[in-house]
Short mmCIF file of C-alpha atoms and ligand atoms in Angstrom, two decimals:
data_model
loop_
_atom_site.label_atom_id
_atom_site.label_comp_id
_atom_site.label_asym_id
_atom_site.label_seq_id
_atom_site.Cartn_x
_atom_site.Cartn_y
_atom_site.Cartn_z
CA MET A 14 117.88 42.52 126.92
CA ASP A 15 118.44 46.24 126.61
CA ILE A 16 121.43 48.20 127.78
CA ASN A 17 119.63 49.73 130.74
CA SER A 18 119.05 46.42 132.44
CA SER A 19 122.50 45.19 131.41
CA ALA A 20 124.11 48.23 132.92
CA SER A 21 122.34 47.69 136.20
CA ASN A 22 123.52 44.10 136.11
CA HIS A 23 127.26 44.16 136.37
CA TYR A 24 128.68 47.44 135.11
CA LYS A 25 128.25 51.17 134.84
CA ILE A 26 129.75 53.55 132.31
CA ILE A 27 131.10 56.78 133.77
CA CYS A 28 132.47 59.92 132.09
CA LEU A 29 135.97 60.69 133.31
CA GLY A 30 135.35 64.41 132.73
CA CYS A 31 132.18 65.12 134.72
CA HIS A 32 131.66 61.70 136.40
CA ALA A 33 128.16 61.41 134.90
CA ASP A 34 126.73 57.90 134.69
CA VAL A 35 125.90 57.29 131.00
CA SER A 36 125.06 53.60 131.40
CA GLY A 37 121.57 54.07 130.00
CA ALA A 38 122.69 55.98 126.91
CA GLY A 39 122.93 52.99 124.58
CA TYR A 40 126.07 52.75 122.48
CA ALA A 41 127.56 55.86 124.10
CA LEU A 42 131.06 56.93 123.08
CA ARG A 43 131.16 60.19 125.05
CA CYS A 44 128.89 62.08 127.40
CA GLY A 45 129.03 65.52 125.86
CA CYS A 46 132.18 66.51 127.70
CA ASP A 47 134.53 67.48 124.93
CA HIS A 48 137.73 66.00 126.04
CA ALA A 49 137.24 62.97 128.27
CA LEU A 50 136.91 59.23 127.75
CA LEU A 51 134.15 57.15 129.25
CA ARG A 52 135.22 54.26 131.46
CA THR A 53 133.48 51.11 132.66
CA VAL A 54 133.10 50.53 136.38
CA TYR A 55 132.35 46.90 137.20
CA ARG A 56 130.19 45.82 140.10
CA ASP A 57 132.67 43.16 141.20
CA SER A 58 136.02 44.68 142.05
CA ARG A 59 137.34 41.16 142.58
CA LEU A 60 138.11 39.53 139.23
CA ALA A 61 136.06 36.39 138.61
CA VAL A 62 137.54 34.08 135.96
CA THR A 63 135.41 31.31 134.48
CA ALA A 64 136.66 28.04 132.98
CA GLU A 65 135.74 29.13 129.45
CA ASP A 66 138.47 28.73 126.87
CA SER A 67 137.90 32.14 125.28
CA MET A 68 138.17 35.81 126.22
CA TRP A 69 134.70 35.51 127.78
CA ARG A 70 136.33 33.91 130.82
CA PHE A 71 136.67 37.57 131.81
CA ALA A 72 133.01 38.39 131.11
CA ALA A 73 132.65 39.90 134.60
CA TRP A 74 134.91 42.70 133.38
CA LEU A 75 133.49 43.06 129.88
CA PRO A 76 130.62 45.50 129.15
CA THR A 77 128.07 43.15 127.60
CA VAL A 78 125.28 40.91 128.87
CA ASP A 79 125.60 38.05 126.40
CA LYS A 80 128.64 36.49 124.79
CA LEU A 81 129.19 36.32 121.07
CA PRO A 82 130.80 32.99 120.18
CA THR A 83 134.56 33.23 119.75
CA ARG A 84 137.41 30.86 120.30
CA GLY A 85 139.84 33.70 120.63
CA ARG A 86 141.75 34.73 123.69
CA SER A 87 145.10 36.18 124.60
CA VAL A 88 147.74 33.60 125.58
CA THR A 89 150.59 34.27 128.02
CA TYR A 90 153.69 32.09 128.16
CA LYS A 91 157.13 32.40 129.68
CA SER A 92 159.87 33.09 127.17
CA GLU A 93 163.05 31.05 127.32
CA ALA A 94 165.25 31.73 124.30
CA PHE A 95 164.42 35.41 123.75
CA ALA A 96 164.58 36.02 127.52
CA ARG A 97 167.99 34.36 127.72
CA GLU A 98 169.37 36.50 124.91
CA LEU A 99 168.12 39.61 126.68
CA GLY A 100 169.37 38.44 130.07
CA LEU A 101 165.91 38.54 131.64
CA SER A 102 164.74 35.87 134.06
CA ASP A 103 161.03 36.65 133.98
CA LEU A 104 160.04 37.69 130.47
CA PHE A 105 156.49 36.73 129.55
CA ILE A 106 155.03 36.94 126.07
CA SER A 107 151.40 37.85 125.58
CA PHE A 108 150.81 36.18 122.24
CA ASN A 109 147.81 37.45 120.31
CA GLY A 110 147.48 35.61 117.06
CA TYR A 111 147.38 32.13 115.56
CA TRP A 112 149.61 29.49 117.08
CA PRO A 113 147.69 26.24 117.69
CA GLU A 114 150.59 24.63 119.58
CA ARG A 115 150.13 27.32 122.24
CA ASN A 116 146.33 27.26 122.12
CA ALA A 117 146.31 30.64 120.34
CA PHE A 118 143.38 30.88 117.96
CA LEU A 119 142.97 34.53 117.01
CA GLU A 120 142.54 33.61 113.36
CA THR A 121 142.91 37.11 111.99
CA CYS A 122 146.31 37.07 113.69
CA SER A 123 145.89 40.26 115.69
CA PHE A 124 144.79 41.38 119.15
CA LYS A 125 142.10 43.47 117.46
CA GLU A 126 140.15 40.24 117.59
CA LEU A 127 139.87 40.80 121.34
CA GLU A 128 138.07 44.08 120.60
CA SER A 129 135.56 42.95 118.00
CA PRO A 130 133.47 40.36 119.94
CA PRO A 131 132.58 42.64 122.88
CA THR A 132 132.14 45.65 120.57
CA VAL A 133 129.80 43.84 118.19
CA GLN A 134 127.91 42.37 121.15
CA ARG A 135 127.63 45.80 122.80
CA ALA A 136 126.38 47.26 119.50
CA VAL A 137 123.74 44.55 119.13
CA GLU A 138 122.59 45.02 122.74
CA SER A 139 122.39 48.77 122.09
CA LYS A 140 120.24 48.15 118.97
CA VAL A 141 122.83 49.47 116.54
CA LYS A 142 122.01 48.35 112.97
CA THR A 143 125.16 49.24 111.03
CA LEU A 144 128.62 49.80 112.42
CA VAL A 145 131.28 51.80 110.53
CA VAL A 146 134.90 50.73 111.02
CA SER A 147 137.82 52.64 109.47
CA SER A 148 140.90 50.47 109.28
CA VAL A 149 143.94 49.72 107.15
CA GLY A 150 143.94 46.05 108.05
CA ASN A 151 143.88 44.38 111.44
CA THR A 152 140.77 46.02 112.86
CA ALA A 153 138.79 45.52 109.66
CA ARG A 154 139.77 41.83 109.56
CA ALA A 155 138.82 41.37 113.19
CA PHE A 156 135.37 42.93 112.86
CA ALA A 157 134.72 41.17 109.54
CA HIS A 158 135.73 37.85 111.13
CA THR A 159 133.41 38.36 114.10
CA VAL A 160 130.48 39.27 111.83
CA SER A 161 131.26 36.38 109.44
CA THR A 162 131.56 33.68 112.11
CA THR A 163 128.51 34.52 114.21
CA SER A 164 124.82 34.75 113.48
CA THR A 165 124.62 38.46 114.30
CA ASP A 166 122.39 40.62 112.08
CA LEU A 167 124.69 43.60 112.55
CA LYS A 168 125.81 45.16 109.29
CA LEU A 169 129.37 46.33 108.89
CA VAL A 170 130.74 49.11 106.69
CA LEU A 171 134.52 48.87 106.44
CA VAL A 172 136.42 51.93 105.27
CA GLY A 173 139.90 51.03 104.04
CA LEU A 174 142.58 51.81 101.49
CA GLU A 175 142.99 50.42 97.99
CA SER A 176 146.73 50.23 98.68
CA ALA A 177 146.13 47.95 101.68
CA ILE A 178 143.45 45.74 100.16
CA GLY A 179 145.75 42.71 100.34
CA LYS A 180 145.46 42.82 104.12
CA LEU A 181 141.70 42.33 104.05
CA TRP A 182 141.64 38.55 104.01
CA LEU A 183 139.62 36.25 106.22
CA PRO A 184 139.96 32.59 107.18
CA GLU A 185 136.34 32.09 106.09
CA PRO A 186 134.08 33.51 103.35
CA PRO A 187 133.10 37.11 104.22
CA SER A 188 129.54 37.67 105.42
CA GLU A 189 127.07 39.34 103.08
CA ASN A 190 126.53 41.86 105.88
CA ILE A 191 129.88 43.50 105.05
CA THR A 192 130.29 46.49 102.72
CA LEU A 193 133.85 47.51 101.90
CA VAL A 194 134.56 51.10 100.85
CA VAL A 195 138.13 51.90 99.84
CA LEU A 196 140.03 55.10 99.10
CA GLN A 197 142.29 55.24 96.04
CA ARG A 198 146.07 55.13 96.31
CA GLY A 199 147.63 58.28 97.75
CA ASN A 200 145.31 58.33 100.76
CA ASP A 201 146.40 57.12 104.21
CA TYR A 202 144.84 55.72 107.39
CA SER A 203 143.80 59.14 108.65
CA ASP A 204 142.01 59.77 105.33
CA ALA A 205 140.07 56.53 105.90
CA ILE A 206 139.17 57.79 109.39
CA ALA A 207 138.06 61.13 107.89
CA LEU A 208 135.82 59.36 105.36
CA GLY A 209 134.43 57.14 108.14
CA ASP A 210 133.60 60.31 110.11
CA ARG A 211 131.57 61.58 107.13
CA LEU A 212 129.76 58.27 106.68
CA VAL A 213 128.50 58.16 110.26
CA ALA A 214 126.57 61.36 109.56
CA LEU A 215 124.40 59.30 107.18
CA PRO A 216 121.21 57.92 108.71
CA GLY A 217 121.45 54.51 110.33
CA LEU A 218 125.26 54.37 110.45
CA THR A 219 127.06 54.29 113.82
CA PRO A 220 130.80 54.75 114.40
CA GLU A 221 132.46 51.87 116.23
CA GLY A 222 134.29 54.53 118.24
CA GLY A 223 137.92 53.40 118.38
CA ALA A 224 139.65 54.34 121.63
CA MET A 225 136.44 56.01 122.87
CA ASN A 226 134.60 52.70 122.92
CA VAL A 227 134.76 51.03 126.34
CA ALA A 228 134.01 47.63 124.79
CA ARG A 229 137.07 47.86 122.57
CA ARG A 230 139.31 48.93 125.43
CA ASP A 231 138.02 46.38 127.92
CA GLY A 232 138.31 43.64 125.29
CA MET A 233 141.93 44.59 124.80
CA GLY A 234 142.37 44.85 128.55
CA THR A 235 141.97 41.07 128.73
CA VAL A 236 145.62 40.92 127.62
CA MET A 237 146.67 42.30 131.01
CA LEU A 238 144.07 40.19 132.88
CA GLU A 239 145.17 37.00 131.15
CA ALA A 240 148.82 37.77 131.93
CA ALA A 241 148.11 38.51 135.60
CA VAL A 242 146.18 35.27 135.99
CA ALA A 243 148.79 33.21 134.10
CA ILE A 244 151.79 34.72 135.93
CA GLY A 245 150.00 34.95 139.26
CA ARG A 246 150.68 38.67 139.53
CA ALA A 247 150.68 41.79 137.36
CA PRO A 248 153.96 42.47 135.54
CA ASP A 249 156.38 45.23 136.55
CA HIS A 250 156.75 46.34 132.93
CA TYR A 251 154.42 46.26 129.92
CA PHE A 252 155.73 46.72 126.35
CA GLN A 253 153.51 47.51 123.38
CA ALA A 254 153.63 49.47 120.11
CA VAL A 255 150.89 52.08 119.74
CA GLY A 256 149.10 53.82 116.88
CA SER A 257 145.84 55.13 118.35
CA GLY A 258 147.04 54.30 121.86
CA THR A 259 143.97 52.20 122.64
CA GLY A 260 145.95 49.14 123.71
CA GLY A 261 148.14 51.15 126.07
CA ILE A 262 145.14 52.80 127.70
CA ALA A 263 143.43 49.41 127.99
CA ALA A 264 146.46 47.87 129.71
CA TRP A 265 146.53 50.77 132.20
CA GLU A 266 142.79 50.52 132.94
CA ALA A 267 143.05 46.76 133.46
CA SER A 268 145.98 47.42 135.83
CA LEU A 269 143.87 49.90 137.83
CA ARG A 270 141.18 47.23 138.21
CA LEU A 271 143.74 44.62 139.24
CA LYS A 272 145.14 47.07 141.80
CA HIS A 273 141.65 47.52 143.20
CA ASP A 274 141.19 43.74 143.31
CA GLY A 275 144.30 43.56 145.46
CA ARG A 276 145.41 39.98 144.74
CA PHE A 277 147.58 40.60 141.69
CA LEU A 278 149.24 43.91 142.40
CA GLU A 279 150.61 45.32 145.63
CA GLY A 280 153.18 47.85 144.50
CA PRO A 281 153.10 50.40 141.68
CA LEU A 282 151.10 49.90 138.52
CA PRO A 283 152.88 48.10 135.66
CA LYS A 284 155.09 50.65 133.94
CA LEU A 285 153.92 51.28 130.37
CA HIS A 286 156.66 51.16 127.72
CA LEU A 287 154.94 52.32 124.53
CA SER A 288 156.62 52.55 121.15
CA GLN A 289 156.16 54.06 117.71
CA ASN A 290 157.85 53.55 114.37
CA LEU A 291 160.19 56.25 113.01
CA PRO A 292 159.93 58.51 111.15
CA PHE A 293 156.27 58.80 112.30
CA ALA A 294 156.20 59.01 116.09
CA PRO A 295 153.98 61.94 117.19
CA MET A 296 153.26 60.62 120.68
CA VAL A 297 156.95 59.96 121.36
CA SER A 298 157.77 63.52 120.31
CA ALA A 299 155.03 65.12 122.46
CA TRP A 300 155.73 62.89 125.47
CA ASN A 301 159.47 63.53 125.38
CA ALA A 302 158.73 67.28 125.34
CA CYS A 303 156.46 66.77 128.39
CA ARG A 304 153.50 68.08 126.39
CA ARG A 305 149.94 66.87 126.86
CA THR A 306 149.00 68.11 123.40
CA ILE A 307 150.31 66.90 120.08
CA ASP A 308 151.48 69.85 117.98
CA PRO A 309 151.36 68.66 114.35
CA SER A 310 154.01 71.13 113.18
CA ILE A 311 156.50 69.86 115.75
CA ASP A 312 155.46 66.25 116.37
CA MET A 313 154.50 65.11 112.87
CA PRO A 314 155.83 67.47 110.19
CA ASP A 315 155.37 65.98 106.72
CA ALA A 316 153.04 63.40 108.23
CA LYS A 317 152.03 61.84 104.91
CA LYS A 318 155.62 61.41 103.78
CA SER A 319 156.64 59.97 107.15
CA ILE A 320 153.71 57.56 107.21
CA ALA A 321 154.62 56.30 103.75
CA LYS A 322 158.05 55.31 105.12
CA ILE A 323 157.13 53.33 108.24
CA HIS A 324 157.38 49.54 108.34
CA ALA A 325 154.43 49.10 110.75
CA ASP A 326 151.73 51.01 108.86
CA VAL A 327 149.06 50.20 111.46
CA LEU A 328 150.89 52.65 113.75
CA SER A 329 150.09 55.58 111.47
CA ASN A 330 147.20 57.25 113.31
CA ARG A 331 147.42 61.06 113.11
CA ASN A 332 144.77 61.56 115.79
CA PRO A 333 145.67 59.21 118.63
CA ALA A 334 143.87 59.21 122.00
CA TYR A 335 146.83 60.96 123.58
CA SER A 336 145.72 64.21 125.21
CA VAL A 337 142.12 63.26 126.03
CA LYS A 338 141.39 62.80 129.74
CA GLY A 339 141.97 59.12 130.50
CA GLY A 340 144.14 58.76 127.37
CA VAL A 341 147.76 57.87 126.67
CA PHE A 342 149.29 60.92 128.38
CA ASP A 343 147.42 60.13 131.62
CA ALA A 344 148.28 56.43 131.31
CA LEU A 345 151.98 57.21 130.98
CA LYS A 346 151.88 59.71 133.86
CA SER A 347 150.03 57.30 136.11
CA THR A 348 152.42 54.41 135.48
CA ASN A 349 155.66 56.41 135.36
CA GLY A 350 155.76 55.26 131.76
CA GLN A 351 158.13 55.78 128.89
CA MET A 352 158.00 56.03 125.10
CA TYR A 353 160.37 54.66 122.48
CA ALA A 354 161.06 55.54 118.86
CA VAL A 355 162.03 52.52 116.78
CA SER A 356 163.55 52.65 113.29
CA ASN A 357 162.50 50.32 110.48
CA SER A 358 165.80 48.49 110.58
CA GLU A 359 165.56 47.98 114.35
CA ALA A 360 162.05 46.59 113.91
CA ARG A 361 163.05 44.22 111.11
CA ARG A 362 166.04 43.01 113.11
CA ALA A 363 163.88 42.45 116.19
CA ALA A 364 161.35 40.48 114.11
CA ARG A 365 164.04 38.14 112.79
CA PHE A 366 165.53 37.78 116.26
CA PHE A 367 162.16 37.00 117.83
CA GLU A 368 161.13 34.57 115.11
CA ASP A 369 164.41 32.67 115.26
CA LEU A 370 164.31 32.39 119.04
CA GLU A 371 160.60 31.94 119.77
CA GLY A 372 159.65 30.08 116.59
CA ILE A 373 156.73 32.17 115.35
CA ASP A 374 156.30 34.99 112.82
CA ILE A 375 155.13 38.34 114.22
CA VAL A 376 153.51 41.41 112.66
CA PRO A 377 155.54 44.64 112.14
CA ALA A 378 153.89 46.42 115.10
CA ALA A 379 154.87 43.57 117.41
CA ALA A 380 158.40 43.81 116.02
CA VAL A 381 158.43 47.51 116.99
CA ALA A 382 157.47 46.52 120.55
CA ALA A 383 160.14 43.81 120.64
CA ALA A 384 162.71 46.37 119.44
CA SER A 385 161.65 48.76 122.22
CA LEU A 386 162.27 46.01 124.77
CA ILE A 387 165.74 45.46 123.30
CA GLN A 388 166.35 49.25 123.62
CA ALA A 389 165.13 49.30 127.22
CA VAL A 390 167.40 46.40 128.23
CA ALA A 391 170.38 47.98 126.44
CA HIS A 392 169.83 51.24 128.31
CA GLY A 393 169.60 49.53 131.68
CA GLY A 394 165.92 50.34 132.19
CA ILE A 395 164.99 46.84 133.37
CA ASP A 396 166.34 44.87 136.31
CA ASP A 397 167.22 41.24 135.50
CA SER A 398 164.66 39.96 137.97
CA ASP A 399 161.78 42.26 136.96
CA VAL A 400 158.63 40.63 135.61
CA VAL A 401 158.27 41.88 132.04
CA LEU A 402 155.30 41.44 129.70
CA LEU A 403 155.81 41.90 125.96
CA ASN A 404 152.53 42.26 124.10
CA VAL A 405 152.96 40.56 120.75
CA THR A 406 149.94 42.25 119.24
CA GLY A 407 149.85 40.02 116.20
CA GLY A 408 151.51 36.96 114.78
CA GLY A 409 151.16 33.58 113.18
CA ALA A 410 149.91 34.83 109.80
CA GLN A 411 152.42 32.68 107.90
CA LYS A 412 151.39 29.66 109.94
CA LEU A 413 147.69 30.34 109.40
CA LYS A 414 148.14 30.60 105.65
CA GLU A 415 149.89 27.22 105.64
CA ASP A 416 147.01 25.68 107.61
CA LYS A 417 143.96 27.36 106.08
CA SER A 418 142.50 28.81 102.91
CA CYS A 419 142.00 32.55 103.02
CA TYR A 420 139.29 34.62 101.36
CA GLN A 421 139.65 38.18 100.14
CA ILE A 422 137.10 40.84 101.11
CA LYS A 423 136.29 42.61 97.83
CA PRO A 424 135.63 46.37 97.62
CA ASP A 425 132.09 47.43 96.83
CA ILE A 426 133.13 50.95 95.91
CA CYS A 427 136.37 52.93 95.47
CA LEU A 428 136.46 56.69 96.16
CA ALA A 429 139.09 59.27 95.20
CA SER A 430 139.36 61.10 98.52
CA PRO A 431 137.65 61.50 101.90
CA GLU A 432 135.88 64.56 100.45
CA ALA A 433 134.40 62.58 97.52
CA ASP A 434 130.73 62.81 96.59
CA LEU A 435 128.84 60.16 98.56
CA SER A 436 125.78 59.79 96.35
CA GLU A 437 127.05 56.62 94.64
CA LEU A 438 127.98 55.18 98.01
CA ARG A 439 124.53 55.89 99.41
CA GLU A 440 123.09 53.66 96.68
CA VAL A 441 125.49 50.85 97.60
CA LEU A 442 124.51 51.12 101.25
CA ILE A 443 120.76 51.11 100.65
ZN1 ZN B 520 131.18 64.18 130.97
#
């Protein structure tokens, strides 16, 4: 089924800049407006939830026709020990990772695995042949897992870093449809993005799109949907660490849809509490200065040096979806939101605290979010009776490695810099 008929089925894709309907434009990431995100508008404003035990239970609010097999979904549970320590009566954890005892089966241990199934499915339905994904770890694992565990013919080019190669493991043998390109040591995440941008100029290669891709955002938005269904209402507060900002935008967009539905949200939208890891926190710096635009000289001086120091390296995006219309700045404005800067030691302490009390290991980015919640409580920003949702964006990797064998994705080619000559790479890709 092609995208035109799918679009007429249950969703439309609209540009937030000029309000054009780009539903028939295949794997569209923007409409031509320079500085605006696209957004999905679903036919049913009332959320229909099926009995499926996967993220596809929210298929009515996902921009695909068919469903790629996945066992993964976000899981929401009420915290007891961590909540008690913080003095909160209604703290809910959105756990996105591997924790069989809680029915959590995101086997790459990250909420990026909520993005990859709808994105790959949308790409296939849009007749994309090869998708390019730049990632230092979680996103690459998620997309590789989706391609390796389904019968899709989609080819995947992963652009990563030699220094982060250890993070590119899978709980199954990698598909032959995956090509891994890495940049030598000394490069960072934004260099991988820059190389990915060059690759998509080659014939037949399509960028997955990051925050611009409605399938990624709506996949991630299932975190908020799952929580609202599990709790019976949308939370008052939503805590998450952000690198590109995609997850924060997705939570906001899901909240807008829930508000429109009317059953889960009567008052204000859930307040976004978004955090970054010091010393690299460009969005925190711009937001606290009430600026819509990130000024690199003010908000991320010595970016490379700062990035090399942060504990949660997935939060190191130098070009986040902050100022774009429909991006993080708008999400924070719309929800009366707030940003937090978290030091490495605060994050490590929060991780230990969380693991001891909740009984599961969490990834550094989730530790940054947990630390921001501790900050918010300490500063009196949360009422004891408020309903709080902490998005644990990844966890359970230690548990998974005890339960399963893991397989390394091996690089097909290693390049010196994002400006490197691509002729050798072209041969690998042909
Ligand atoms: Zn437009």
